[in-house]
Amino acid sequence: MTGLYTFPKNMKPEKYKYLILSLLLAFTLLIRLPILAEPWGADQAGYGYIAKGILEGKVPYKDMYDLTAYGVFFTFALFFKLFGMTMVSAHIGHLIVSLVTVILVYLLADRLYGRNAALIAGLCYTVFSNGLSFSGFGYENKSAWGTYWYLSQREVFMAPLLLGAVFLLILREKRNGMFVDFINGLLIGLAAFYKLTAVLMFFLFILIVVREESVGIEGFNLKRIVGAIFLMVFGFTLIQLPFLYYFWKHDALGDVYQALFVHLSSYAKLSRGLRIETLFSGHYSVMRENLILWLFAFASLLHILFRERSRNNLLIALWALVSLVMVWGQGKFFGYHFILIVPPFAVLTGYGLPIFLASGSGCKEFLMNNFSDIRKTFVLVTILLSLAGFGISNYEYYRRHALYFLGKISQEEYYEVFSEFPTHPYSFRSDYQIAQYLKEKARPGEKLGVIFSAGDTVIHFLTGMEPVTRFIQSWYLFPSDESLAANPITAKLRDELVDQMIRTAPRFILCVHIPLEKLVQIPSVKDDPSMVRFSEFVKAHYRLENFPDNRFLFVKL
């Protein structure tokens, strides 16, 4: 048997396949171990706080207002129930989901293209789904340092669900199509819990099933087409019902609708920028670090479209293209958005690389066959240089974790690099300092007021101090765009925040990123009576304590 590796004579191919998969999982676990020490990013802080509230009997949107789809809140709550109410619990969940995704990528590639493709696809997913480029704004800006910004993001949980649905659609040719259609509806419905963009995969699957039922052996069969669509829609809808019941039971359906379908839509254009600008700023760091993945995925895509248009090949190609549309549809790109494209790109790379390179009967023959061809030499050199660049860019990340695990640096020193400031308002290192201050100064049962929060709910989680208002993040209540600031829902919610803050008069009020005197002068809100009232209230009753990275803590006189 030829390929990148050969079987020992005394080992059956099936056993060898699972040995390789086991080694791949061990490697995945090894390179992701540092995440267990990392703190939360801004998004995770909000997810975690709301999850904690759910377990305490609070209801998202009604008691804890946010503009994020609710799937991730219940996922974090599950992790807390399983692993404890700590930051590391979410990272353990991320690690488990990553391992499941590696298994699915490996088995899918093995089923379609064989063991060489499975090994390549598995390695590509393992390595390139862990890169620093997936953290927020990119490591080249010295913000979102390391991987912590992308850990347990919604895309991480969507990826295996969509991958599983693709796997089942491939099996649909030889299995019970009705059962597969129903399960795929459930899987895509679950993915839509995290981001509604998952419905694009739902429409893709419907188109594929309709086509297959139209040109099959029996010809056009309207009954089977309607039945397949019904089962997918039924599965998609059925998985929503327990959550809709939960919100209905707690009289919160109106709050869900306002937050996710009314308020969020008015802010959609905040994530839209000049298209050329977003194209280059969003893709640069991801494509630079994951060059191999993009290069061979697109080469494989072209090879499929022009030479190998089999049913399953086209399905993988369409999966990759729809995943790109799901990312691009969000406007401005953060690195973690691209997690969705890694599984299809990894499978495409596993398919294409053995085609572009002669395999030989073993590693020695593989190298001899390929380095004798100038074109293949160029490809191999590109791979080696890309891997070297990837290793260099990740060196500091692993070095710092090694120093921390070996006790060479303190926790405070370790946390020092986890900051977005000034690229983004979030700074864990500063919020951690504030949390330590409040643990020492705050009295039992005291609440913390936060203005212009952009993920600083981690302070509530670390200190146990409840927020004064129900607003988990409040940056979207102070937009620079005047039309957004004057939006009736935004204005109403901003008034609610200010009224609650003044009425409660907490001993501590934290203003994030923008000094209070400048916040109330933002053109879009400077004429808002509630903001003028709040500014006068703080000036009259509080003194200022400054913290790093533009954290302004007001302490009651």
Coordinates of C-alpha atoms in Angstrom, one line a residue:
M1 CA 0.0 0.0 0.0
T2 CA 1.4 3.4 -1.0
G3 CA 1.1 6.7 0.7
L4 CA 2.8 9.1 3.1
Y5 CA 3.0 6.3 5.7
T6 CA 2.8 2.5 5.4
F7 CA 1.2 -0.1 7.7
P8 CA 3.3 -2.4 9.8
K9 CA 2.9 -6.0 8.5
N10 CA 1.3 -7.3 11.7
M11 CA -1.2 -4.5 12.0
K12 CA -4.6 -4.3 10.3
P13 CA -5.3 -1.0 8.4
E14 CA -8.4 -0.3 10.6
K15 CA -6.4 -0.5 13.8
Y16 CA -3.7 1.7 12.3
K17 CA -6.3 4.3 11.4
Y18 CA -7.4 4.6 15.0
L19 CA -3.8 4.6 16.2
I20 CA -3.1 7.6 14.0
L21 CA -6.3 9.3 15.2
S22 CA -5.3 8.7 18.9
L23 CA -1.9 10.3 18.2
L24 CA -3.6 13.2 16.5
L25 CA -5.9 13.7 19.5
A26 CA -2.9 13.6 21.9
F27 CA -1.1 16.2 19.8
T28 CA -4.3 18.4 19.8
L29 CA -4.5 18.1 23.6
L30 CA -0.8 19.0 24.0
I31 CA -0.8 22.2 21.9
R32 CA -4.0 23.4 23.6
L33 CA -3.0 22.8 27.2
P34 CA -2.0 26.5 27.7
I35 CA -5.6 27.6 27.3
L36 CA -6.4 26.1 30.7
A37 CA -4.5 28.9 32.3
E38 CA -5.8 31.7 30.2
P39 CA -8.3 34.3 31.4
W40 CA -11.5 35.2 29.6
G41 CA -11.8 37.6 26.7
A42 CA -14.4 40.3 26.6
D43 CA -17.1 38.2 25.0
Q44 CA -16.5 35.2 27.3
A45 CA -16.9 37.5 30.3
G46 CA -20.4 38.3 29.2
Y47 CA -21.3 34.7 28.3
G48 CA -20.0 33.5 31.6
Y49 CA -21.8 36.1 33.7
I50 CA -25.1 35.4 32.0
A51 CA -24.6 31.6 32.3
K52 CA -23.9 32.1 36.0
G53 CA -27.1 34.1 36.2
I54 CA -29.1 31.4 34.5
L55 CA -28.0 28.9 37.1
E56 CA -29.1 31.4 39.8
G57 CA -32.6 31.7 38.4
K58 CA -32.1 34.9 36.3
V59 CA -33.4 35.1 32.7
P60 CA -31.3 36.3 29.8
Y61 CA -32.5 39.6 28.1
K62 CA -35.1 40.1 30.9
D63 CA -32.8 40.2 33.9
M64 CA -29.5 40.3 32.0
Y65 CA -29.7 42.3 28.8
D66 CA -27.4 41.5 25.9
L67 CA -27.5 41.4 22.1
T68 CA -25.9 37.9 21.7
A69 CA -27.9 34.8 20.7
Y70 CA -28.7 32.7 23.7
G71 CA -27.1 29.4 22.7
V72 CA -23.7 30.3 24.0
F73 CA -25.2 31.3 27.4
F74 CA -26.7 27.9 28.0
T75 CA -23.5 26.2 26.7
F76 CA -21.5 28.0 29.4
A77 CA -24.1 27.2 32.0
L78 CA -23.7 23.5 31.0
F79 CA -19.9 23.8 31.4
F80 CA -20.3 25.4 34.9
K81 CA -22.6 22.5 35.9
L82 CA -20.1 19.9 34.8
F83 CA -16.8 21.5 35.7
G84 CA -17.5 24.2 38.3
M85 CA -18.2 27.9 38.4
T86 CA -14.7 29.0 37.2
M87 CA -13.1 30.6 34.1
V88 CA -11.3 27.4 33.3
S89 CA -14.6 25.5 33.0
A90 CA -15.4 27.2 29.7
H91 CA -11.9 26.4 28.4
I92 CA -12.3 22.7 29.3
G93 CA -15.5 22.8 27.3
H94 CA -13.6 24.4 24.4
L95 CA -11.0 21.7 24.6
I96 CA -13.5 18.9 24.5
V97 CA -15.3 20.4 21.5
S98 CA -12.0 20.9 19.7
L99 CA -11.2 17.1 20.2
V100 CA -14.6 16.2 18.9
T101 CA -14.1 18.4 15.8
V102 CA -10.7 16.8 15.1
I103 CA -12.3 13.4 15.2
L104 CA -15.1 14.4 12.8
V105 CA -12.6 16.1 10.4
Y106 CA -10.4 13.0 10.4
L107 CA -13.2 10.5 9.9
L108 CA -14.9 12.6 7.2
A109 CA -11.7 12.9 5.2
D110 CA -10.9 9.2 5.7
R111 CA -14.3 8.2 4.4
L112 CA -14.1 10.4 1.3
Y113 CA -10.4 10.4 0.4
G114 CA -8.5 7.8 2.4
R115 CA -6.0 7.7 5.2
N116 CA -3.5 10.1 3.7
A117 CA -6.1 12.8 3.3
A118 CA -7.4 12.1 6.8
L119 CA -4.0 12.6 8.4
I120 CA -3.4 15.8 6.5
A121 CA -6.9 17.2 7.2
G122 CA -6.6 16.3 10.9
L123 CA -3.2 17.9 11.2
C124 CA -4.4 21.0 9.4
Y125 CA -7.4 21.4 11.6
T126 CA -5.4 20.8 14.8
V127 CA -2.7 23.3 14.0
F128 CA -4.5 26.0 12.1
S129 CA -7.5 26.2 14.4
N130 CA -5.2 27.1 17.3
G131 CA -3.4 30.0 15.7
L132 CA -2.9 33.3 17.4
S133 CA -4.5 35.0 14.4
F134 CA -7.9 33.8 15.6
S135 CA -7.7 36.0 18.7
G136 CA -9.7 39.2 18.2
F137 CA -7.7 41.8 16.3
G138 CA -4.6 39.8 15.6
Y139 CA -1.4 39.3 17.4
E140 CA 0.5 41.7 15.1
N141 CA -1.3 44.5 16.8
K142 CA -0.2 43.3 20.3
S143 CA -3.8 43.0 21.2
A144 CA -5.9 39.9 22.1
W145 CA -2.6 38.3 22.9
G146 CA -2.4 34.6 22.6
T147 CA -5.6 32.6 21.9
Y148 CA -7.8 33.7 24.8
W149 CA -10.1 35.9 22.7
Y150 CA -11.3 33.1 20.5
L151 CA -11.7 30.4 23.2
S152 CA -15.3 29.2 23.6
Q153 CA -16.6 31.6 21.0
R154 CA -19.8 30.7 19.2
E155 CA -18.0 29.7 16.0
V156 CA -16.1 27.0 18.0
F157 CA -19.4 25.3 18.9
M158 CA -21.0 25.8 15.5
A159 CA -18.2 24.1 13.6
P160 CA -18.7 20.5 14.8
L161 CA -22.5 20.8 14.4
L162 CA -22.2 21.9 10.8
L163 CA -19.4 19.4 10.2
G164 CA -21.6 16.6 11.6
A165 CA -24.5 17.7 9.3
V166 CA -22.2 17.6 6.3
F167 CA -21.0 14.1 7.3
L168 CA -24.6 12.9 7.6
L169 CA -25.5 14.4 4.2
I170 CA -22.7 12.4 2.7
L171 CA -24.1 9.2 4.3
R172 CA -27.5 10.1 3.1
E173 CA -26.9 8.3 -0.2
K174 CA -26.7 4.9 1.5
R175 CA -28.7 5.4 4.7
N176 CA -32.2 6.3 5.7
G177 CA -32.7 9.7 4.0
M178 CA -35.7 10.6 6.2
F179 CA -33.8 10.1 9.4
V180 CA -30.7 12.0 8.1
D181 CA -32.9 14.9 7.0
F182 CA -34.5 15.2 10.4
I183 CA -31.2 15.0 12.3
N184 CA -29.6 17.6 10.0
G185 CA -32.5 19.9 10.8
L186 CA -31.7 19.4 14.5
L187 CA -28.0 20.0 14.0
I188 CA -28.3 23.2 12.0
G189 CA -31.0 24.4 14.3
L190 CA -28.5 24.0 17.2
A191 CA -25.9 25.9 15.2
A192 CA -28.4 28.7 14.7
F193 CA -28.7 29.0 18.5
Y194 CA -25.2 30.5 18.3
K195 CA -25.5 32.6 15.1
L196 CA -28.4 32.9 12.8
T197 CA -26.0 32.8 9.8
A198 CA -26.2 29.0 10.2
V199 CA -29.5 29.1 8.2
L200 CA -27.4 29.5 5.1
M201 CA -26.3 25.9 5.5
F202 CA -29.9 25.0 6.0
F203 CA -30.8 26.5 2.6
L204 CA -27.8 24.8 1.0
F205 CA -28.9 21.4 2.4
I206 CA -32.5 21.9 1.1
L207 CA -31.2 22.7 -2.4
I208 CA -28.9 19.6 -2.4
V209 CA -31.7 17.3 -1.2
V210 CA -34.2 18.8 -3.7
R211 CA -31.7 18.2 -6.5
E212 CA -31.0 14.7 -5.5
E213 CA -34.6 13.8 -5.2
S214 CA -35.3 15.3 -8.6
V215 CA -32.6 13.5 -10.6
G216 CA -32.5 10.1 -8.7
I217 CA -33.4 6.7 -10.1
E218 CA -37.1 7.3 -9.7
G219 CA -36.9 10.8 -11.3
F220 CA -38.7 13.8 -10.0
N221 CA -40.6 12.8 -6.9
L222 CA -42.5 15.6 -5.4
K223 CA -43.7 13.6 -2.4
R224 CA -40.1 12.8 -1.3
I225 CA -39.0 16.3 -1.9
V226 CA -41.8 17.8 0.3
G227 CA -41.1 15.1 2.9
A228 CA -37.4 15.8 3.0
I229 CA -38.0 19.6 3.4
F230 CA -40.6 19.0 6.0
L231 CA -38.3 16.8 8.1
M232 CA -35.5 19.3 8.0
V233 CA -37.8 22.2 8.9
F234 CA -39.4 20.0 11.6
G235 CA -36.0 19.2 13.1
F236 CA -34.8 22.8 12.9
T237 CA -38.0 24.0 14.6
L238 CA -38.3 21.2 17.2
I239 CA -34.9 22.0 18.7
Q240 CA -36.0 25.6 19.3
L241 CA -39.1 24.6 21.3
P242 CA -37.5 23.9 24.7
F243 CA -35.8 27.3 24.7
L244 CA -38.9 29.2 23.5
Y245 CA -40.8 27.5 26.2
Y246 CA -38.2 28.5 28.8
F247 CA -38.5 32.2 27.7
W248 CA -42.3 32.0 27.5
K249 CA -42.5 30.5 31.0
H250 CA -40.4 33.4 32.4
D251 CA -42.4 36.0 30.4
A252 CA -39.3 37.0 28.4
L253 CA -40.3 36.3 24.8
G254 CA -40.8 40.0 24.2
D255 CA -37.4 40.8 25.6
V256 CA -35.8 38.1 23.4
Y257 CA -37.5 39.6 20.3
Q258 CA -36.6 43.2 21.2
A259 CA -32.9 42.3 21.8
L260 CA -32.2 39.9 18.9
F261 CA -34.6 41.0 16.2
V262 CA -35.2 44.7 16.8
H263 CA -32.4 46.2 18.7
L264 CA -29.6 44.1 17.2
S265 CA -30.7 44.8 13.7
S266 CA -30.4 48.5 14.3
Y267 CA -26.7 47.9 15.2
A268 CA -25.9 45.6 12.3
K269 CA -24.3 48.4 10.4
L270 CA -21.9 49.0 13.2
S271 CA -20.1 45.8 12.0
R272 CA -20.2 47.0 8.4
G273 CA -17.4 49.2 7.2
L274 CA -15.9 50.1 3.9
R275 CA -15.8 46.8 2.0
I276 CA -12.2 47.1 0.7
E277 CA -11.0 48.1 4.2
T278 CA -12.7 45.2 5.9
L279 CA -11.5 42.8 3.2
F280 CA -7.9 43.5 3.8
S281 CA -7.9 44.3 7.6
G282 CA -9.9 41.2 8.4
H283 CA -8.1 38.7 6.3
Y284 CA -4.5 39.7 6.5
S285 CA -3.4 38.2 9.8
V286 CA -5.5 35.0 9.3
M287 CA -4.3 34.4 5.8
R288 CA -0.7 35.1 6.7
E289 CA -0.6 32.6 9.6
N290 CA -2.8 30.0 7.8
L291 CA -1.2 30.4 4.3
I292 CA -1.0 26.6 3.7
L293 CA -4.6 26.1 4.5
W294 CA -5.8 28.9 2.2
L295 CA -3.4 28.0 -0.6
F296 CA -4.3 24.3 -0.9
A297 CA -8.0 24.7 -0.1
F298 CA -8.5 27.1 -3.0
A299 CA -6.3 25.0 -5.3
S300 CA -8.4 21.9 -4.3
L301 CA -11.5 23.9 -4.8
L302 CA -10.5 24.8 -8.4
H303 CA -9.5 21.2 -9.1
I304 CA -12.9 20.0 -7.9
L305 CA -14.8 22.6 -10.0
F306 CA -12.9 21.9 -13.2
R307 CA -11.9 18.2 -13.0
E308 CA -13.6 16.2 -10.2
R309 CA -17.2 17.3 -9.9
S310 CA -18.5 14.3 -8.0
R311 CA -21.4 14.6 -5.7
N312 CA -19.4 14.5 -2.5
N313 CA -16.6 16.7 -3.8
L314 CA -19.1 19.4 -4.8
L315 CA -20.7 19.1 -1.4
I316 CA -17.4 19.8 0.3
A317 CA -16.7 22.7 -2.1
L318 CA -20.1 24.2 -1.4
W319 CA -19.6 23.8 2.3
A320 CA -16.4 25.8 2.1
L321 CA -17.9 28.5 0.0
V322 CA -21.0 28.9 2.2
S323 CA -18.8 29.0 5.3
L324 CA -16.9 31.9 3.7
V325 CA -20.2 33.7 3.0
M326 CA -21.2 33.2 6.7
V327 CA -17.9 34.9 7.7
W328 CA -18.1 37.7 5.1
G329 CA -21.7 38.4 5.9
Q330 CA -20.7 39.8 9.3
G331 CA -18.9 42.8 7.8
K332 CA -15.8 43.6 9.8
F333 CA -13.9 40.5 10.7
F334 CA -12.5 39.3 13.9
G335 CA -10.1 36.3 13.6
Y336 CA -12.4 33.9 15.5
H337 CA -15.1 34.4 12.8
F338 CA -12.8 32.3 10.5
I339 CA -13.0 29.2 12.8
L340 CA -16.0 28.2 10.7
I341 CA -13.9 27.8 7.5
V342 CA -11.2 25.7 9.1
P343 CA -13.0 22.3 8.9
P344 CA -13.9 22.5 5.2
F345 CA -10.6 24.0 4.3
A346 CA -8.8 21.3 6.2
V347 CA -10.8 18.6 4.4
L348 CA -10.1 20.3 1.0
T349 CA -6.4 20.4 1.8
G350 CA -6.4 16.7 2.8
Y351 CA -8.0 16.0 -0.6
G352 CA -5.8 18.2 -2.7
L353 CA -2.3 17.9 -1.3
P354 CA -1.8 14.1 -2.1
I355 CA -3.0 14.9 -5.7
F356 CA -0.5 17.8 -6.1
L357 CA 2.4 15.8 -4.6
A358 CA 3.4 12.3 -5.6
S359 CA 3.0 9.9 -2.6
G360 CA 5.6 7.3 -3.1
S361 CA 5.7 4.2 -0.9
G362 CA 7.0 5.8 2.2
C363 CA 8.5 9.0 3.6
K364 CA 11.9 8.6 1.8
E365 CA 10.3 7.9 -1.5
F366 CA 7.9 10.8 -1.0
L367 CA 10.7 13.3 -0.5
M368 CA 12.8 11.9 -3.4
N369 CA 9.8 11.9 -5.8
N370 CA 8.8 15.5 -5.0
F371 CA 12.1 17.3 -4.6
S372 CA 13.1 16.0 -8.0
D373 CA 10.3 18.1 -9.6
I374 CA 10.9 21.9 -9.5
R375 CA 7.2 22.6 -9.2
K376 CA 6.7 20.3 -6.3
T377 CA 9.9 21.5 -4.7
F378 CA 8.3 25.0 -4.7
V379 CA 5.2 23.7 -3.1
L380 CA 7.2 21.8 -0.4
V381 CA 9.4 24.8 0.3
T382 CA 6.2 27.0 0.7
I383 CA 4.8 24.5 3.2
L384 CA 8.1 24.4 5.2
L385 CA 8.5 28.2 5.2
S386 CA 4.8 28.6 6.3
L387 CA 5.2 26.1 9.1
A388 CA 8.4 27.9 10.2
G389 CA 6.6 31.2 10.2
F390 CA 3.8 29.7 12.1
G391 CA 6.2 28.3 14.7
I392 CA 8.0 31.6 15.1
S393 CA 4.8 33.6 15.6
N394 CA 3.7 31.1 18.3
Y395 CA 7.0 30.8 20.0
E396 CA 6.5 33.7 22.4
Y397 CA 3.0 32.4 23.3
Y398 CA 4.3 28.9 24.4
R399 CA 7.5 30.4 26.0
R400 CA 5.5 32.6 28.3
H401 CA 3.1 29.8 29.3
A402 CA 6.1 27.6 30.0
L403 CA 7.5 30.3 32.3
Y404 CA 4.2 30.6 34.1
F405 CA 3.7 26.8 34.5
L406 CA 7.3 26.5 35.8
G407 CA 6.7 29.3 38.4
K408 CA 9.2 31.7 36.8
I409 CA 6.6 34.5 36.5
S410 CA 3.7 35.3 38.9
Q411 CA 0.0 35.3 37.9
E412 CA 0.0 39.1 37.8
E413 CA 3.0 39.1 35.4
Y414 CA 1.3 36.4 33.3
Y415 CA -1.9 38.4 33.1
E416 CA 0.0 41.5 32.1
V417 CA -0.2 40.6 28.4
F418 CA -3.9 40.0 28.2
S419 CA -5.1 43.4 27.1
E420 CA -6.7 44.8 24.0
F421 CA -6.0 48.4 24.9
P422 CA -5.8 50.8 23.1
T423 CA -7.0 48.9 20.0
H424 CA -10.2 47.8 21.9
P425 CA -11.6 48.9 25.3
Y426 CA -11.2 45.5 26.9
S427 CA -8.3 44.9 29.2
F428 CA -8.3 41.8 31.5
R429 CA -5.1 42.9 33.3
S430 CA -6.7 46.1 34.4
D431 CA -10.1 44.5 35.2
Y432 CA -8.2 41.9 37.3
Q433 CA -6.5 44.7 39.3
I434 CA -9.9 46.4 39.8
A435 CA -11.4 43.1 41.0
Q436 CA -8.6 42.7 43.5
Y437 CA -9.2 46.3 44.7
L438 CA -12.9 45.7 45.1
K439 CA -12.4 42.4 46.9
E440 CA -10.5 44.3 49.5
K441 CA -12.6 47.5 49.7
A442 CA -16.2 46.4 48.9
R443 CA -18.6 45.4 51.7
P444 CA -20.6 42.2 51.5
G445 CA -23.7 42.6 49.2
E446 CA -22.5 45.8 47.6
K447 CA -23.2 46.3 43.9
L448 CA -20.9 47.7 41.1
G449 CA -22.2 50.1 38.5
V450 CA -20.4 50.1 35.1
I451 CA -20.7 52.6 32.3
F452 CA -19.6 51.9 28.7
S453 CA -18.7 48.3 29.6
A454 CA -17.2 46.3 26.7
G455 CA -16.8 42.9 28.4
D456 CA -15.9 44.1 31.9
T457 CA -18.5 41.9 33.4
V458 CA -15.5 39.7 34.2
I459 CA -15.2 41.9 37.3
H460 CA -18.6 40.8 38.5
F461 CA -17.7 37.2 38.0
L462 CA -14.4 37.6 39.8
T463 CA -15.7 39.6 42.7
G464 CA -19.2 38.2 43.1
M465 CA -20.5 41.8 43.1
E466 CA -23.9 42.1 41.3
P467 CA -24.3 44.8 38.6
V468 CA -26.5 47.8 39.4
T469 CA -28.4 47.4 36.1
R470 CA -29.4 44.5 33.9
F471 CA -27.1 45.7 31.1
I472 CA -24.2 43.1 30.7
Q473 CA -22.5 45.4 28.3
S474 CA -23.4 49.0 27.7
W475 CA -21.1 50.3 24.9
Y476 CA -23.9 50.0 22.4
L477 CA -26.0 52.5 24.4
F478 CA -23.4 55.2 23.6
P479 CA -22.8 54.9 19.8
S480 CA -20.9 57.6 18.0
D481 CA -23.5 57.5 15.2
E482 CA -26.2 60.1 16.0
S483 CA -29.0 58.1 14.3
L484 CA -28.2 55.0 16.4
A485 CA -28.0 57.0 19.6
A486 CA -31.4 58.6 18.9
N487 CA -32.9 55.2 18.1
P488 CA -36.0 55.0 20.4
I489 CA -35.0 51.6 21.8
T490 CA -31.4 52.8 22.5
A491 CA -32.5 56.0 24.1
K492 CA -35.1 54.2 26.3
L493 CA -32.5 51.6 27.4
R494 CA -29.9 54.4 28.1
D495 CA -32.4 56.2 30.2
E496 CA -33.2 53.0 32.1
L497 CA -29.4 52.5 32.8
V498 CA -28.9 56.0 34.1
D499 CA -32.1 56.1 36.2
Q500 CA -31.2 52.8 37.8
M501 CA -27.6 54.0 38.5
I502 CA -28.7 57.2 40.1
R503 CA -31.6 55.6 42.1
T504 CA -29.3 52.9 43.4
A505 CA -26.3 55.2 44.0
P506 CA -23.8 52.4 44.4
R507 CA -20.5 53.0 46.3
F508 CA -18.5 52.1 43.2
I509 CA -19.1 53.2 39.6
L510 CA -16.7 52.1 36.9
C511 CA -16.4 54.2 33.7
V512 CA -14.6 52.2 31.0
H513 CA -12.3 53.5 28.2
I514 CA -13.6 57.0 27.9
P515 CA -13.4 59.5 30.8
L516 CA -16.8 60.4 32.1
E517 CA -16.4 64.1 31.1
K518 CA -15.6 63.0 27.5
L519 CA -18.3 60.4 27.4
V520 CA -21.0 62.9 28.1
Q521 CA -19.6 65.1 25.4
I522 CA -19.9 62.5 22.6
P523 CA -21.9 64.5 20.0
S524 CA -24.5 61.8 19.7
V525 CA -25.5 61.9 23.4
K526 CA -24.2 65.3 24.7
D527 CA -27.7 66.8 24.5
D528 CA -29.3 63.8 26.3
P529 CA -30.8 65.1 29.6
S530 CA -30.2 61.8 31.3
M531 CA -26.4 61.9 30.5
V532 CA -26.2 65.5 31.9
R533 CA -28.0 64.4 35.0
F534 CA -25.7 61.4 35.5
S535 CA -22.5 63.5 35.0
E536 CA -23.7 66.0 37.6
F537 CA -24.7 63.2 40.0
V538 CA -21.2 61.6 39.9
K539 CA -19.3 64.9 40.2
A540 CA -21.3 65.8 43.3
H541 CA -21.1 62.5 45.1
Y542 CA -17.9 60.6 44.0
R543 CA -14.1 60.8 44.0
L544 CA -12.0 59.3 41.2
E545 CA -9.6 56.3 41.4
N546 CA -7.6 55.8 38.2
F547 CA -6.5 52.3 37.0
P548 CA -4.4 51.3 33.9
D549 CA -5.9 51.2 30.4
N550 CA -8.5 53.9 30.9
R551 CA -10.4 52.5 33.8
F552 CA -12.0 55.3 35.9
L553 CA -13.4 54.0 39.2
F554 CA -15.6 56.4 41.1
V555 CA -15.8 55.8 44.8
K556 CA -18.7 57.4 46.8
L557 CA -17.7 60.2 49.2

